[in-house]
Protein backbone atom coordinates (compact mmCIF):
# COMPACT_ATOMS: atom_id res chain seq x y z
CA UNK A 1 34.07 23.97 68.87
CA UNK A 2 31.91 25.95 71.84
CA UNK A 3 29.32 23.54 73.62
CA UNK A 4 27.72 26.82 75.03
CA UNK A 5 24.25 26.87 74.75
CA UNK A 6 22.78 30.27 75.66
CA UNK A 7 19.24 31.26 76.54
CA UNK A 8 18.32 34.91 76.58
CA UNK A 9 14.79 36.38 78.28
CA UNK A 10 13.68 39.61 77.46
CA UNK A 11 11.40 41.94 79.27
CA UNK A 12 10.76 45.44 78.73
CA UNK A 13 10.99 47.82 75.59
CA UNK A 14 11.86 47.27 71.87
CA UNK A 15 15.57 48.64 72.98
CA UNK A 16 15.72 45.49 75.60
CA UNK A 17 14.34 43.60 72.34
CA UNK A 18 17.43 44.92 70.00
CA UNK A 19 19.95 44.84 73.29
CA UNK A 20 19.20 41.29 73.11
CA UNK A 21 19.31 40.46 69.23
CA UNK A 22 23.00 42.05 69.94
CA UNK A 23 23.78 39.82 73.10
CA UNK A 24 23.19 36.34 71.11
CA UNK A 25 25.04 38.35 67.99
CA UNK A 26 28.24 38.78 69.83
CA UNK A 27 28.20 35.48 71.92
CA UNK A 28 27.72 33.48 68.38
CA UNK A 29 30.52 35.23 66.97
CA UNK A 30 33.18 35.57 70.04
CA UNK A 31 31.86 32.40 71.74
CA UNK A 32 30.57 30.29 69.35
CA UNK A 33 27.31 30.18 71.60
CA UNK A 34 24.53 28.24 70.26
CA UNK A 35 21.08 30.01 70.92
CA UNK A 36 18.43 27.75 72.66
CA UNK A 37 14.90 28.52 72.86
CA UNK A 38 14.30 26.53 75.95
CA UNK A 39 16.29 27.29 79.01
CA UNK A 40 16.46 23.97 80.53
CA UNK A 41 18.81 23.38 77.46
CA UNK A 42 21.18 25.91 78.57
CA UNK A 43 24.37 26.40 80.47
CA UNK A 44 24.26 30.02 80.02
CA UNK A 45 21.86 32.38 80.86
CA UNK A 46 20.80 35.88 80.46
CA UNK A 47 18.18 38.17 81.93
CA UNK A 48 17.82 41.21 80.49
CA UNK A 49 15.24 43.50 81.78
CA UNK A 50 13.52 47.07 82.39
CA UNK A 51 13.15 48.70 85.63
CA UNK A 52 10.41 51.01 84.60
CA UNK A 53 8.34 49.50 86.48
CA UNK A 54 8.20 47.94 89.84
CA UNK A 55 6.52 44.67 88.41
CA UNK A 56 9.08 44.04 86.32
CA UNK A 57 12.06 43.94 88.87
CA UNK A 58 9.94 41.31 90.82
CA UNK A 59 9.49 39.24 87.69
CA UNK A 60 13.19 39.46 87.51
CA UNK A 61 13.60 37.55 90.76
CA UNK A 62 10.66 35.39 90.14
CA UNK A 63 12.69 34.46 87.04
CA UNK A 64 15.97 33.79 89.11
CA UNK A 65 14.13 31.74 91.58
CA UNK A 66 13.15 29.20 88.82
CA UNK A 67 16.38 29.05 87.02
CA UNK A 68 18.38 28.54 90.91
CA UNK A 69 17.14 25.17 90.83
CA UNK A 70 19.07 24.54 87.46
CA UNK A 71 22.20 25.89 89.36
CA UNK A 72 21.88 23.83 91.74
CA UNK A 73 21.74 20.81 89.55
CA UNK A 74 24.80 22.15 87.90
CA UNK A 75 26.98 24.77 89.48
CA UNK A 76 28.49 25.02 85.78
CA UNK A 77 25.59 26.91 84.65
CA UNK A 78 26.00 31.14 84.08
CA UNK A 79 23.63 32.99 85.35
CA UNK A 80 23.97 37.08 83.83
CA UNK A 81 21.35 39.58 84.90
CA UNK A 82 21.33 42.49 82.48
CA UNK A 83 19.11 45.83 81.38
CA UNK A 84 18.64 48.66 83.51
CA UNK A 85 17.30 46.99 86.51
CA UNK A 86 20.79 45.75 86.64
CA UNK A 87 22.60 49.20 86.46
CA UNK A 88 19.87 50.47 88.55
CA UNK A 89 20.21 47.66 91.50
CA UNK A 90 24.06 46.45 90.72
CA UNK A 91 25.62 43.90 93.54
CA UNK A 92 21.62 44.27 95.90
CA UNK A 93 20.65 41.50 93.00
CA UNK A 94 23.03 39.50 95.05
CA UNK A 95 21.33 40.00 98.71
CA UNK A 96 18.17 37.87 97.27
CA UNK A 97 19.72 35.97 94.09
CA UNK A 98 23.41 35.26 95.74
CA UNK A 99 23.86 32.55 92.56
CA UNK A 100 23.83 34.81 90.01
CA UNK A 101 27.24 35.23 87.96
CA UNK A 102 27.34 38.57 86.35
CA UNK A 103 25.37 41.62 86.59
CA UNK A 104 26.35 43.98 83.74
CA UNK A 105 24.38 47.19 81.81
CA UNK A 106 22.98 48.46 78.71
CA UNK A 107 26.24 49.42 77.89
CA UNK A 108 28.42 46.52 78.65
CA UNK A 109 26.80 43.75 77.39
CA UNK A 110 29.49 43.52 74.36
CA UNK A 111 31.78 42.44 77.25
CA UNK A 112 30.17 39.53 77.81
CA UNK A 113 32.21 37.00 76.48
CA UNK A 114 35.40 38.04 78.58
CA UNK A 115 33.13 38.41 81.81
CA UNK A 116 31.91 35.05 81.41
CA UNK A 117 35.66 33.50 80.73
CA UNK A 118 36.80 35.34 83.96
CA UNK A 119 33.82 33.79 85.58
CA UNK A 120 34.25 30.28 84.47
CA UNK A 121 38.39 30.97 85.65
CA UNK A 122 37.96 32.78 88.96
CA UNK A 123 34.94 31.48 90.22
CA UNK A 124 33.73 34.62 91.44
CA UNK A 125 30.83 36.59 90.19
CA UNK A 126 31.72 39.68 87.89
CA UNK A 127 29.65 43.18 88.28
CA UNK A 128 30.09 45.59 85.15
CA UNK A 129 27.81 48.74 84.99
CA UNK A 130 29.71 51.28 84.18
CA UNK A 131 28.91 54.13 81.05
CA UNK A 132 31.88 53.43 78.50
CA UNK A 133 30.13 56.18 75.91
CA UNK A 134 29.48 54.29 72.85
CA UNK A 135 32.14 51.92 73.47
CA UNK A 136 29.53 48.40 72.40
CA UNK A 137 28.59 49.91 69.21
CA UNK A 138 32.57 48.82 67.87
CA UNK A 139 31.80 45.34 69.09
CA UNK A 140 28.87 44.57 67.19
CA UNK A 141 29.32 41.72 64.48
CA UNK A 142 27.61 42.18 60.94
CA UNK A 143 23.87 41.35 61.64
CA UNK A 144 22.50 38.20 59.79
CA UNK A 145 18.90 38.66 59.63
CA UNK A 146 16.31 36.35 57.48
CA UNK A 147 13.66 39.01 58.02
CA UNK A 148 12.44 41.79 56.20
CA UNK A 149 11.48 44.43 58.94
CA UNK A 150 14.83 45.03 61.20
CA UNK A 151 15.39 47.15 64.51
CA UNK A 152 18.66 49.68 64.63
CA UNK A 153 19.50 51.62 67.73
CA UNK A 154 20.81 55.55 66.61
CA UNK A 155 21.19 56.86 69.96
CA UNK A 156 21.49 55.71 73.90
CA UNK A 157 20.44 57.39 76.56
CA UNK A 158 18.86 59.99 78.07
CA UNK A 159 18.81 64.23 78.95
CA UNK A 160 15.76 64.46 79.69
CA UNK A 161 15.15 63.70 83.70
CA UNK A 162 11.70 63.84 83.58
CA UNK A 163 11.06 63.37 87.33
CA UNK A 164 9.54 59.61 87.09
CA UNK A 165 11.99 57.99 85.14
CA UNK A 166 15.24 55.96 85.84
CA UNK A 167 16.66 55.90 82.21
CA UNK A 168 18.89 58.60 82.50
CA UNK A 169 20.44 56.76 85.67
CA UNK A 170 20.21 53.08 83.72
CA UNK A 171 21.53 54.07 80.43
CA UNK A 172 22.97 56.85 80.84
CA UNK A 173 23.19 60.42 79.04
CA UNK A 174 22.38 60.90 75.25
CA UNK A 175 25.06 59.80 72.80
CA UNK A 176 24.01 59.66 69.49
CA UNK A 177 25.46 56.58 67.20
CA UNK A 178 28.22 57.86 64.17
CA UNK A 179 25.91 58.45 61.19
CA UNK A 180 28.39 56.09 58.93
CA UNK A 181 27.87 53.17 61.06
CA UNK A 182 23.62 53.57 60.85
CA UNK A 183 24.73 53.88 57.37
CA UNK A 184 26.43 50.82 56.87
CA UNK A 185 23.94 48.76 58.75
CA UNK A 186 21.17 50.20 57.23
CA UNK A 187 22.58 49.18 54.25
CA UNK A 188 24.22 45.44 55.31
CA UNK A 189 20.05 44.75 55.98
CA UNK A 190 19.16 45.95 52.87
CA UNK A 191 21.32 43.67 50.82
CA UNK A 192 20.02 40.32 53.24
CA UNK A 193 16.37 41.50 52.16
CA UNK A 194 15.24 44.07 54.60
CA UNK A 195 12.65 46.43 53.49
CA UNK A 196 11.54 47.92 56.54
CA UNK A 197 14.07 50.02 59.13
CA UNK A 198 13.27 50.93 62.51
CA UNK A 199 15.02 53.35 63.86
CA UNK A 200 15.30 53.33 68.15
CA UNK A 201 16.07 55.10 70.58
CA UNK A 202 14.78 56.67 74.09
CA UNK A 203 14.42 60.09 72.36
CA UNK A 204 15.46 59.17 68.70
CA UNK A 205 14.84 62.96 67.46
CA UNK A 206 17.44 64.00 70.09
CA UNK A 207 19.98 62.63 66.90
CA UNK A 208 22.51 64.98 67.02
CA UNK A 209 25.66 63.64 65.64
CA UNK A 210 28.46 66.25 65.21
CA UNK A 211 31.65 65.29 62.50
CA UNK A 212 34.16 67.03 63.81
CA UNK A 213 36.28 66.28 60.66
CA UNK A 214 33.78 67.81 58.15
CA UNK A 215 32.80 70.21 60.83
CA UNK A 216 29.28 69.41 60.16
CA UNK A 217 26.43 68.12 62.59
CA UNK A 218 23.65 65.43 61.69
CA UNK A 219 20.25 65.88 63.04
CA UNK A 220 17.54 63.15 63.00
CA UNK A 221 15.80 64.96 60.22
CA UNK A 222 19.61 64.72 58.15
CA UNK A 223 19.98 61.13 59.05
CA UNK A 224 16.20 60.09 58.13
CA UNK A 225 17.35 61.66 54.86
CA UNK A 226 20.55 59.86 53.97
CA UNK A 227 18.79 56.52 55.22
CA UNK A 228 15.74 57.23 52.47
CA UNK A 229 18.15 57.22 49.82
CA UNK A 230 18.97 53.44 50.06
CA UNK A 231 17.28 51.98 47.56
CA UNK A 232 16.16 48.42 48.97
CA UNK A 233 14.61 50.46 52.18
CA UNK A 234 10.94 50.84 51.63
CA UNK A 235 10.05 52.40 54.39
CA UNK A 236 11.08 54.09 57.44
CA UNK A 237 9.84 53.88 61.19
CA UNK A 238 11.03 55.27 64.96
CA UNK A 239 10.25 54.82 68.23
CA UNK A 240 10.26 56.72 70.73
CA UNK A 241 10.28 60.50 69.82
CA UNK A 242 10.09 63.69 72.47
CA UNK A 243 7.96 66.00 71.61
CA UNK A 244 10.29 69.13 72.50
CA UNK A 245 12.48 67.64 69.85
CA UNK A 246 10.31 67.64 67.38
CA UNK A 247 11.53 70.14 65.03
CA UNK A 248 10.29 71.81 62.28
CA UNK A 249 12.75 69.99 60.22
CA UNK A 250 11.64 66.97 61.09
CA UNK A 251 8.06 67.74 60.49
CA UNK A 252 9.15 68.98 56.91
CA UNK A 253 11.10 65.80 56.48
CA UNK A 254 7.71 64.31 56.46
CA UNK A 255 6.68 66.32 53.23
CA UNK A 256 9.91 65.30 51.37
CA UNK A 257 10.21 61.63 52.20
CA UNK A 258 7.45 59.32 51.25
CA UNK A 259 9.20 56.61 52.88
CA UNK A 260 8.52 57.66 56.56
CA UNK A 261 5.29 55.95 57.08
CA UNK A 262 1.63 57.68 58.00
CA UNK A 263 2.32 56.45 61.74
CA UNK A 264 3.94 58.29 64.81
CA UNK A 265 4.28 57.59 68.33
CA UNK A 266 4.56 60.26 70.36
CA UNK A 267 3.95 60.13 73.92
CA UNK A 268 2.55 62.94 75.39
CA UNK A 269 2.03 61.32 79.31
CA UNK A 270 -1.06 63.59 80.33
CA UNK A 271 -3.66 66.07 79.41
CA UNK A 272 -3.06 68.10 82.01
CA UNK A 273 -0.45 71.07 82.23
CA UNK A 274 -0.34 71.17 85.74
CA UNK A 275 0.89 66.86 85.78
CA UNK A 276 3.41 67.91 82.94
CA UNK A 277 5.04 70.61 84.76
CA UNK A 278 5.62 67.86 87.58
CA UNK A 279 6.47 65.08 85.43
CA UNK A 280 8.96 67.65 84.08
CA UNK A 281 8.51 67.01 80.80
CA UNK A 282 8.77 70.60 79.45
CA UNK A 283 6.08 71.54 77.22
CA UNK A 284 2.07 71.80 77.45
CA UNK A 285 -1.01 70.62 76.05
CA UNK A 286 -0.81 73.63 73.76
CA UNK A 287 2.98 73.00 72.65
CA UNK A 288 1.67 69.36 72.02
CA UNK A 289 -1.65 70.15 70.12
CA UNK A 290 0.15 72.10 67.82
CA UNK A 291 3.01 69.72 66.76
CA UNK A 292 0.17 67.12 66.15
CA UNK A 293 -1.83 69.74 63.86
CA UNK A 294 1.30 70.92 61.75
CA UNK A 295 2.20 67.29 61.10
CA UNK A 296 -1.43 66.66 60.14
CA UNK A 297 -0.86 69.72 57.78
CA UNK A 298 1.83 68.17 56.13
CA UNK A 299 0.33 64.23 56.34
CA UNK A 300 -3.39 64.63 56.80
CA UNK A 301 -3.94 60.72 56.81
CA UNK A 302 -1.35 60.07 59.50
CA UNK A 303 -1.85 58.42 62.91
CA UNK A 304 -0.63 58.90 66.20
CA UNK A 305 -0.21 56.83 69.08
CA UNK A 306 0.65 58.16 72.58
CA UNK A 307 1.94 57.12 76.46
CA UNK A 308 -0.45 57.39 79.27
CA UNK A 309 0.98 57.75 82.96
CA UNK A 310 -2.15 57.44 85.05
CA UNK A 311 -2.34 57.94 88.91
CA UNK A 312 0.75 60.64 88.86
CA UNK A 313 1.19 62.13 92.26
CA UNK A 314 -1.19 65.13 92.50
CA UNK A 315 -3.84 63.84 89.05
CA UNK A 316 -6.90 64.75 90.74
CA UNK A 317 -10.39 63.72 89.04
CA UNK A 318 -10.07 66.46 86.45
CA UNK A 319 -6.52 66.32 85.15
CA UNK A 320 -7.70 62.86 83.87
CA UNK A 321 -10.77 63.93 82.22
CA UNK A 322 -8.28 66.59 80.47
CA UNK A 323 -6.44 63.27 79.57
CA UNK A 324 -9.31 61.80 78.15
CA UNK A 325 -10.37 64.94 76.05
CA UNK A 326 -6.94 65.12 74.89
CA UNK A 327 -7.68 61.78 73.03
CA UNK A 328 -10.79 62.49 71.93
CA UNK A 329 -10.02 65.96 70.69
CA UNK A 330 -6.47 64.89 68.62
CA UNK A 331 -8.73 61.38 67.68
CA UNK A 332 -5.56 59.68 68.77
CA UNK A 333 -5.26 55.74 68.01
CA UNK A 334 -3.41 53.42 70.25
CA UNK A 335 -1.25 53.46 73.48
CA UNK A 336 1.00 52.28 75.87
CA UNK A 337 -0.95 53.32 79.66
CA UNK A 338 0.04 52.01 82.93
CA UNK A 339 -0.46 53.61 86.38
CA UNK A 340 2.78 55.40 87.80
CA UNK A 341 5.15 53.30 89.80
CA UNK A 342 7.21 54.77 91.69
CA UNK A 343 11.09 54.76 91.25
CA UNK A 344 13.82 55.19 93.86
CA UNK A 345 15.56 57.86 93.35
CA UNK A 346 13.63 59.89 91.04
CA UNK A 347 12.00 63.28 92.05
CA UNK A 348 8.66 62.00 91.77
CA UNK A 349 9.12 59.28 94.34
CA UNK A 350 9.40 62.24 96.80
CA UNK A 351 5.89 63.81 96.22
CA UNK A 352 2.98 63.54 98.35
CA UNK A 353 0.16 60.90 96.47
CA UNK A 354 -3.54 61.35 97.62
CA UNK A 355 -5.14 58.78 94.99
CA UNK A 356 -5.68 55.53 96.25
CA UNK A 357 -4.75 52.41 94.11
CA UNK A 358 -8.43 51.61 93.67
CA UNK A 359 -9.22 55.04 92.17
CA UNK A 360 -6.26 54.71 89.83
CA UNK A 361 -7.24 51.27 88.80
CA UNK A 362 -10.71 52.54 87.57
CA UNK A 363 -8.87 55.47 85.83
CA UNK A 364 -6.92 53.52 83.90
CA UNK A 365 -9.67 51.30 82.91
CA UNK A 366 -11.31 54.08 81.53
CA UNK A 367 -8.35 55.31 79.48
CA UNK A 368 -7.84 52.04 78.07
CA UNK A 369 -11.30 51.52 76.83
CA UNK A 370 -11.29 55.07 75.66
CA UNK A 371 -7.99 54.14 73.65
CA UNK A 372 -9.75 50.76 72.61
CA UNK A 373 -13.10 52.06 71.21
CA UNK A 374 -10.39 54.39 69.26
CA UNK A 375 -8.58 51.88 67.79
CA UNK A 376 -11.56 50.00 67.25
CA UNK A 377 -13.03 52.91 65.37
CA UNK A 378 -9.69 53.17 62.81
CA UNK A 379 -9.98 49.37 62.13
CA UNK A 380 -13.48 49.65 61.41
CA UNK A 381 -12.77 52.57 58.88
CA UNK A 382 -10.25 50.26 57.12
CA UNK A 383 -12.32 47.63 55.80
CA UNK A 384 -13.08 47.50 52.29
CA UNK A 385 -9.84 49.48 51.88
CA UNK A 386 -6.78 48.71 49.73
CA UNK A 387 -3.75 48.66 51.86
CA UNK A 388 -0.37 47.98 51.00
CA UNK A 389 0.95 45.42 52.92
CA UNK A 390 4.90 44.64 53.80
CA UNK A 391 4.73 40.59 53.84
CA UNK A 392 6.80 39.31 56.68
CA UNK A 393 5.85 35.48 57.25
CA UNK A 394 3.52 33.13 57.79
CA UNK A 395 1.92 32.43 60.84
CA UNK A 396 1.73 29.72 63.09
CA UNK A 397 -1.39 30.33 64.67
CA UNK A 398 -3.63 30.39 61.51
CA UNK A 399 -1.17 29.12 58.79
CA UNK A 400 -2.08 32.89 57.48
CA UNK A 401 0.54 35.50 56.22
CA UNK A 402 1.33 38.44 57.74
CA UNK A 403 2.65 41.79 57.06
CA UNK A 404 1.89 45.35 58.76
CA UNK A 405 -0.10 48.52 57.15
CA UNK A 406 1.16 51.94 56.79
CA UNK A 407 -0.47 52.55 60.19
CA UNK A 408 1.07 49.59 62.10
CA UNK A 409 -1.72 47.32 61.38
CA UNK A 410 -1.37 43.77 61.21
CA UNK A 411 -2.81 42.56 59.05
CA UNK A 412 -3.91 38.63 57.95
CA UNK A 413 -4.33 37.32 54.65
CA UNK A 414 -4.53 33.86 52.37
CA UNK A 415 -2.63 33.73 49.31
CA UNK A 416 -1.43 31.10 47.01
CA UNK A 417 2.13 32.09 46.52
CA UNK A 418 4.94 33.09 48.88
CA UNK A 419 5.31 37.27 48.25
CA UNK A 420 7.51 37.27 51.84
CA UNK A 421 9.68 40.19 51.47
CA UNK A 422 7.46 41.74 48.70
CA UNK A 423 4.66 45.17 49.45
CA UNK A 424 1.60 43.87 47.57
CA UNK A 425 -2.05 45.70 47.55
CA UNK A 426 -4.07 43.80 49.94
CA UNK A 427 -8.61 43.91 50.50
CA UNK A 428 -9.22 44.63 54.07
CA UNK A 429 -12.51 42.27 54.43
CA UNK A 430 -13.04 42.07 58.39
CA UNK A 431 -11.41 43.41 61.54
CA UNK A 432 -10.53 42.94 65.24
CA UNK A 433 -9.23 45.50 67.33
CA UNK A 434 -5.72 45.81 66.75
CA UNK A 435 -5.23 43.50 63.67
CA UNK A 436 -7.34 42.94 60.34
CA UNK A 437 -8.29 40.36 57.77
CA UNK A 438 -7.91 40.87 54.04
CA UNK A 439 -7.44 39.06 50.58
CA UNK A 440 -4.36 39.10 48.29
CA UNK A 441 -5.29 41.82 45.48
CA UNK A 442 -1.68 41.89 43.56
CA UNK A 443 1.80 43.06 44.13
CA UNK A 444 2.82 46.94 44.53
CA UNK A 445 5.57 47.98 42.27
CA UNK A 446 6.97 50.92 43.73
């Protein structure tokens, strides 16, 4: 019996999220790891983080710094720094956090368990950040999930090299996950009492899986097909999407499948043509507008959320008020908006910036509360409204239950029985921002 106790941090996207559900998945079953929620319980730890921003590779050492004293207190501990800041720094973690144990990537964290025996038998600290394909997917155990809206990774990596980002030198090149295995997990959830699947991946509508046996290929639009037809799977989301991948396929997909809910995320970056063509990202406003209207065509009630860069080397004053029209003219809800950091080693840490941090500061401000007055708007609009309502829990804060709209609302609501796990219709009677209030109406049969 394992007297491991392991305590996993998380920082950066909803892959680092599912990377980590995987991590404590593997150690319980190979290691017999208990999961801790408090560190200072402990004697392993794990750090897995983003690089996709500067902050967040200085929180990583903040972290370290804290958790050093614990090492000191017991050179026993493990201390494993994972994620793409890993891959993307590899054995420099060790010039300012010399205590740390292992430093290993997105794509070796199934090895875990062996790099932290060798560790424990060497006494020497272990670096692993090497690409083995799809190698981790084969070490996964059978998820064990009590809730009823579950992540599942379909594809790793990146083609894209859009000239800010690091992902395609973190994580690697696009390999797209066998469409059996989805398959099976999709369905493994279902049976525990899953409803909801989200689907992940840095470009999920790159899907592209290719049987040679059959001799057929499976795009995203195939595999959001097969996945509808499990019965116990209500609905069906993704994050993120590209727009030069989205197909007409998968727009159509959209008419056929009522699962796929009235939401999409698609990050877009900037309004202006001229910042797209140096962000690389392949399309323009035009290519853009027009995916938005012919999925409006097909689902007129659906939303769309986007990704802001703001400050990119060369925006001058009136590429961001293209940005902001952009919003205003699609009547876009929600976003994820930060000013551009740069990244070492990416094309765009080579071009000249004129804006000063100040100016960028105040730009994003203004995008933000643009964004916020939008959201604001759409919550508004939903009160007094029926909405179905996944129930997921209950929550601590309020002692309210919870569950999510169609649109990726939360929503908050009293009720005298438990319908966890059940869609029932719910009154929207107030709102906030980005969450909303209703009143138990009855339950959806669908």
């Amino acid at each position: 019996m394992s007297n491991d106790k392991l305590y996993i941090k998380t920082w950066g996207c909803q892959m680092n999220e599912y990377d980590s559900s995987k991590i404590a998945d593997i150690m319980k079953n190979k290691l017999n790891c208990k999961i801790t929620k408090s560190s200072k319980n402990a004697n392993i730890l794990i750090l897995n983080t983003c690089s996709i921003r500067e902050k967040a590779q200085e929180k990583l050492f903040h972290q370290l710094g804290r958790w050093k004293y614990f090492k000191k207190k017991n050179p026993e501990i493990i201390i494993g720094v994972g994620g793409c800041v890993a891959t993307q720094e590899g054995k420099k973690i060790l010039n300012r956090a010399y205590y740390v144990d292992i430093i290993f990537g997105p794509q070796t964290f199934h090895r875990l368990p062996q790099m932290i025996y060798k560790v424990r038998k060497f006494k020497k600290y272990l670096i692993d950040i090497s690409f083995p394909k799809i190698e981790k997917f084969q070490f996964f155990p059978m998820t064990k999930t009590d809730k009823v809206s579950a992540f599942i990774s379909i594809i790793e990596g990146c083609n894209k090299y859009c000239t800010y980002c690091i992902v395609p030198h973190t994580r690697g090149k696009e390999i797209s996950r066998p469409y059996k295995d989805i398959l099976i997990e999709v369905k493994n959830l279902s049976t525990q009492g899953v409803r909801e699947i989200h689907l992940l991946g840095q470009n999920v509508n790159s899907y592209n899986y290719v049987d040679n046996k059959r001799k057929k290929h499976y795009t995203f639009a195939k595999l959001l097909t097969l996945i509808s037809k499990i019965e116990n799977i209500k609905r069906i989301r993704f994050t993120t999407s590209h727009p030069i991948n989205f197909s007409d396929e998968l727009i159509n997909v959209y008419n056929k499948i009522p699962k796929l809910v009235n939401f999409l995320h698609l990050p877009v970056q900037s309004g202006s043509d001229k910042i797209l063509s140096l962000m690389k990202r392949r399309y323009n406003i035009s290519d853009y507008v027009s995916i938005i209207n012919r999925i409006k065509n097909v689902r007129p009630n659906i939303q769309i959320s986007s990704d802001f860069i703001v400050g990119f080397p060369g925006e001058t004053k009136k590429d961001f008020e293209n940005t902001i029209s952009l919003i205003l003219d699609l009547d876009l809800d929600m976003s994820f908006s930060f000013i551009y950091s740069s990244r070492p080693g990416t094309p765009a840490s080579k071009m000249k910036d004129n804006t000063n941090i100040l100016e960028k500061k105040k730009r994003l401000y203004l995008l933000q509360d643009c964004i916020k007055q939008q959201t604001k708007k759409f919550s508004l609009k939903m009160v007094n409204t029926i909405q179905i309502i996944l129930v997921e829990g209950i929550s601590n804060q309020n002692n309210k239950y919870f569950g999510k709209t169609e649109n990726n609302r939360m929503v908050f609501f009293t009720c005298k029985k438990n319908y966890i796990g059940q869609f029932i219709y719910v009154k929207i009677i107030d709102s906030y921002i980005y969450s909303l209030y209703g009143k138990f109406m009855s339950i959806y049969k669908n």
